[in-house]
PDB file of C-alpha atoms in Angstrom:
ATOM      1  CA  UNK A   1     -14.794  -7.669  -0.614  1.00  0.00           C
ATOM      2  CA  UNK A   2     -11.334  -7.878  -2.203  1.00  0.00           C
ATOM      3  CA  UNK A   3     -10.122  -4.883  -4.248  1.00  0.00           C
ATOM      4  CA  UNK A   4      -6.844  -3.680  -5.491  1.00  0.00           C
ATOM      5  CA  UNK A   5      -6.695  -0.352  -3.760  1.00  0.00           C
ATOM      6  CA  UNK A   6      -3.586   1.252  -5.087  1.00  0.00           C
ATOM      7  CA  UNK A   7      -1.089   0.611  -7.834  1.00  0.00           C
ATOM      8  CA  UNK A   8       2.461   1.663  -8.582  1.00  0.00           C
ATOM      9  CA  UNK A   9       4.679   0.828 -11.560  1.00  0.00           C
ATOM     10  CA  UNK A  10       8.399  -0.210 -11.175  1.00  0.00           C
ATOM     11  CA  UNK A  11      10.863  -2.757 -12.386  1.00  0.00           C
ATOM     12  CA  UNK A  12      10.941  -4.903  -9.153  1.00  0.00           C
ATOM     13  CA  UNK A  13      13.170  -7.682 -10.413  1.00  0.00           C
ATOM     14  CA  UNK A  14      15.607  -5.612 -12.598  1.00  0.00           C
ATOM     15  CA  UNK A  15      14.749  -7.308 -15.865  1.00  0.00           C
ATOM     16  CA  UNK A  16      14.041  -4.036 -17.733  1.00  0.00           C
ATOM     17  CA  UNK A  17      10.259  -4.549 -17.777  1.00  0.00           C
ATOM     18  CA  UNK A  18       7.802  -2.456 -15.708  1.00  0.00           C
ATOM     19  CA  UNK A  19       6.045  -4.580 -13.073  1.00  0.00           C
ATOM     20  CA  UNK A  20       2.875  -3.692 -11.096  1.00  0.00           C
ATOM     21  CA  UNK A  21       3.005  -3.194  -7.362  1.00  0.00           C
ATOM     22  CA  UNK A  22      -0.374  -3.276  -5.627  1.00  0.00           C
ATOM     23  CA  UNK A  23      -2.192  -3.316  -2.271  1.00  0.00           C
ATOM     24  CA  UNK A  24      -5.121  -5.623  -1.877  1.00  0.00           C
ATOM     25  CA  UNK A  25      -7.928  -4.310   0.278  1.00  0.00           C
ATOM     26  CA  UNK A  26     -10.205  -6.643   2.178  1.00  0.00           C
ATOM     27  CA  UNK A  27     -12.904  -4.742   4.147  1.00  0.00           C
ATOM     28  CA  UNK A  28     -15.977  -6.369   5.667  1.00  0.00           C
ATOM     29  CA  UNK A  29     -18.249  -3.437   6.409  1.00  0.00           C
ATOM     30  CA  UNK A  30     -21.032  -5.642   7.716  1.00  0.00           C
ATOM     31  CA  UNK A  31     -18.847  -7.187  10.447  1.00  0.00           C
ATOM     32  CA  UNK A  32     -16.672  -4.019  10.731  1.00  0.00           C
ATOM     33  CA  UNK A  33     -13.347  -6.030  10.187  1.00  0.00           C
ATOM     34  CA  UNK A  34     -10.305  -5.205   8.187  1.00  0.00           C
ATOM     35  CA  UNK A  35      -8.197  -8.333   8.145  1.00  0.00           C
ATOM     36  CA  UNK A  36      -4.551  -8.498   6.978  1.00  0.00           C
ATOM     37  CA  UNK A  37      -4.367  -8.039   3.187  1.00  0.00           C
ATOM     38  CA  UNK A  38      -1.588  -8.639   0.636  1.00  0.00           C
ATOM     39  CA  UNK A  39       1.006  -6.144  -0.582  1.00  0.00           C
ATOM     40  CA  UNK A  40       2.181  -7.812  -3.773  1.00  0.00           C
ATOM     41  CA  UNK A  41       3.729  -7.320  -7.183  1.00  0.00           C
ATOM     42  CA  UNK A  42       2.799  -8.750 -10.508  1.00  0.00           C
ATOM     43  CA  UNK A  43       5.750  -9.791 -12.660  1.00  0.00           C
ATOM     44  CA  UNK A  44       5.621  -8.542 -16.251  1.00  0.00           C
ATOM     45  CA  UNK A  45       5.903 -11.585 -18.408  1.00  0.00           C
ATOM     46  CA  UNK A  46       7.368  -9.866 -21.407  1.00  0.00           C
ATOM     47  CA  UNK A  47       4.160 -10.171 -23.512  1.00  0.00           C
ATOM     48  CA  UNK A  48       1.595  -8.618 -21.182  1.00  0.00           C
ATOM     49  CA  UNK A  49      -1.310  -9.432 -23.516  1.00  0.00           C
ATOM     50  CA  UNK A  50      -0.784 -13.125 -24.128  1.00  0.00           C
ATOM     51  CA  UNK A  51       0.946 -14.275 -20.974  1.00  0.00           C
ATOM     52  CA  UNK A  52      -0.034 -14.652 -17.255  1.00  0.00           C
ATOM     53  CA  UNK A  53       1.369 -12.153 -14.775  1.00  0.00           C
ATOM     54  CA  UNK A  54       2.902 -14.081 -11.752  1.00  0.00           C
ATOM     55  CA  UNK A  55       1.791 -12.743  -8.395  1.00  0.00           C
ATOM     56  CA  UNK A  56       4.558 -12.304  -5.708  1.00  0.00           C
ATOM     57  CA  UNK A  57       3.447 -11.529  -2.169  1.00  0.00           C
ATOM     58  CA  UNK A  58       5.726  -9.028  -0.414  1.00  0.00           C
ATOM     59  CA  UNK A  59       3.922  -8.709   2.978  1.00  0.00           C
ATOM     60  CA  UNK A  60       0.419  -8.560   4.607  1.00  0.00           C
ATOM     61  CA  UNK A  61      -0.870  -5.424   6.413  1.00  0.00           C
ATOM     62  CA  UNK A  62      -4.253  -4.205   7.392  1.00  0.00           C
ATOM     63  CA  UNK A  63      -5.849  -2.519   4.247  1.00  0.00           C
ATOM     64  CA  UNK A  64      -2.724  -1.357   2.295  1.00  0.00           C
ATOM     65  CA  UNK A  65      -4.518   1.885   1.178  1.00  0.00           C
ATOM     66  CA  UNK A  66      -1.587   3.695  -0.184  1.00  0.00           C
ATOM     67  CA  UNK A  67       1.216   2.431  -2.511  1.00  0.00           C
ATOM     68  CA  UNK A  68       4.060   4.380  -3.961  1.00  0.00           C
ATOM     69  CA  UNK A  69       7.598   3.847  -5.118  1.00  0.00           C
ATOM     70  CA  UNK A  70      10.640   6.236  -4.649  1.00  0.00           C
ATOM     71  CA  UNK A  71      14.363   6.177  -4.132  1.00  0.00           C
ATOM     72  CA  UNK A  72      14.271   7.075  -0.441  1.00  0.00           C
ATOM     73  CA  UNK A  73      17.982   6.465   0.355  1.00  0.00           C
ATOM     74  CA  UNK A  74      19.496   7.885  -2.873  1.00  0.00           C
ATOM     75  CA  UNK A  75      21.103   4.666  -3.985  1.00  0.00           C
ATOM     76  CA  UNK A  76      19.452   4.588  -7.291  1.00  0.00           C
ATOM     77  CA  UNK A  77      17.114   1.711  -6.374  1.00  0.00           C
ATOM     78  CA  UNK A  78      13.381   2.336  -5.942  1.00  0.00           C
ATOM     79  CA  UNK A  79      11.791   1.349  -2.666  1.00  0.00           C
ATOM     80  CA  UNK A  80       8.147   0.451  -2.158  1.00  0.00           C
ATOM     81  CA  UNK A  81       6.198   2.639   0.355  1.00  0.00           C
ATOM     82  CA  UNK A  82       2.874   1.398   1.771  1.00  0.00           C
ATOM     83  CA  UNK A  83       0.334   3.126   4.043  1.00  0.00           C
ATOM     84  CA  UNK A  84      -1.779   1.027   6.304  1.00  0.00           C
ATOM     85  CA  UNK A  85      -5.437   1.926   7.053  1.00  0.00           C
ATOM     86  CA  UNK A  86      -8.021   0.305   9.320  1.00  0.00           C
ATOM     87  CA  UNK A  87     -11.342   2.122   8.938  1.00  0.00           C
ATOM     88  CA  UNK A  88     -12.831   0.644  12.135  1.00  0.00           C
ATOM     89  CA  UNK A  89      -9.786   1.091  14.416  1.00  0.00           C
ATOM     90  CA  UNK A  90      -8.082   4.314  13.035  1.00  0.00           C
ATOM     91  CA  UNK A  91      -5.938   4.862  16.151  1.00  0.00           C
ATOM     92  CA  UNK A  92      -4.884   1.311  16.563  1.00  0.00           C
ATOM     93  CA  UNK A  93      -1.176   2.007  16.780  1.00  0.00           C
ATOM     94  CA  UNK A  94      -1.721   5.072  18.982  1.00  0.00           C
ATOM     95  CA  UNK A  95      -3.844   2.981  21.484  1.00  0.00           C
ATOM     96  CA  UNK A  96      -1.205   0.212  21.425  1.00  0.00           C
ATOM     97  CA  UNK A  97       1.450   2.875  22.377  1.00  0.00           C
ATOM     98  CA  UNK A  98      -0.599   4.316  25.169  1.00  0.00           C
ATOM     99  CA  UNK A  99      -1.292   0.860  26.591  1.00  0.00           C
ATOM    100  CA  UNK A 100       2.429  -0.127  26.361  1.00  0.00           C
ATOM    101  CA  UNK A 101       3.386   2.938  28.377  1.00  0.00           C
ATOM    102  CA  UNK A 102       0.854   2.210  31.156  1.00  0.00           C
ATOM    103  CA  UNK A 103       2.304  -1.211  31.869  1.00  0.00           C
TER     104      UNK A 103
END
């Protein structure tokens, strides 16, 4: 099942129009799989009611469950913040770190 999990609004391309940043969630509960999903932004066409919003893929992560925007480094530009979530392997990164240290 594909779903837009979280949304944020920011002017991504600097054209003065608010664009939509989103995380696409793909979770297959029957197979217990959370494959890589898109983090993307939709470009505001200027007339949001009569024009198509162009999709720009930023990255892919497992179930981008949290999306936010903030000026993290104080330079006046907003950055996109994304949290990753795998409901079937919640400690995936911790397990990888433990295994890496045992080698």
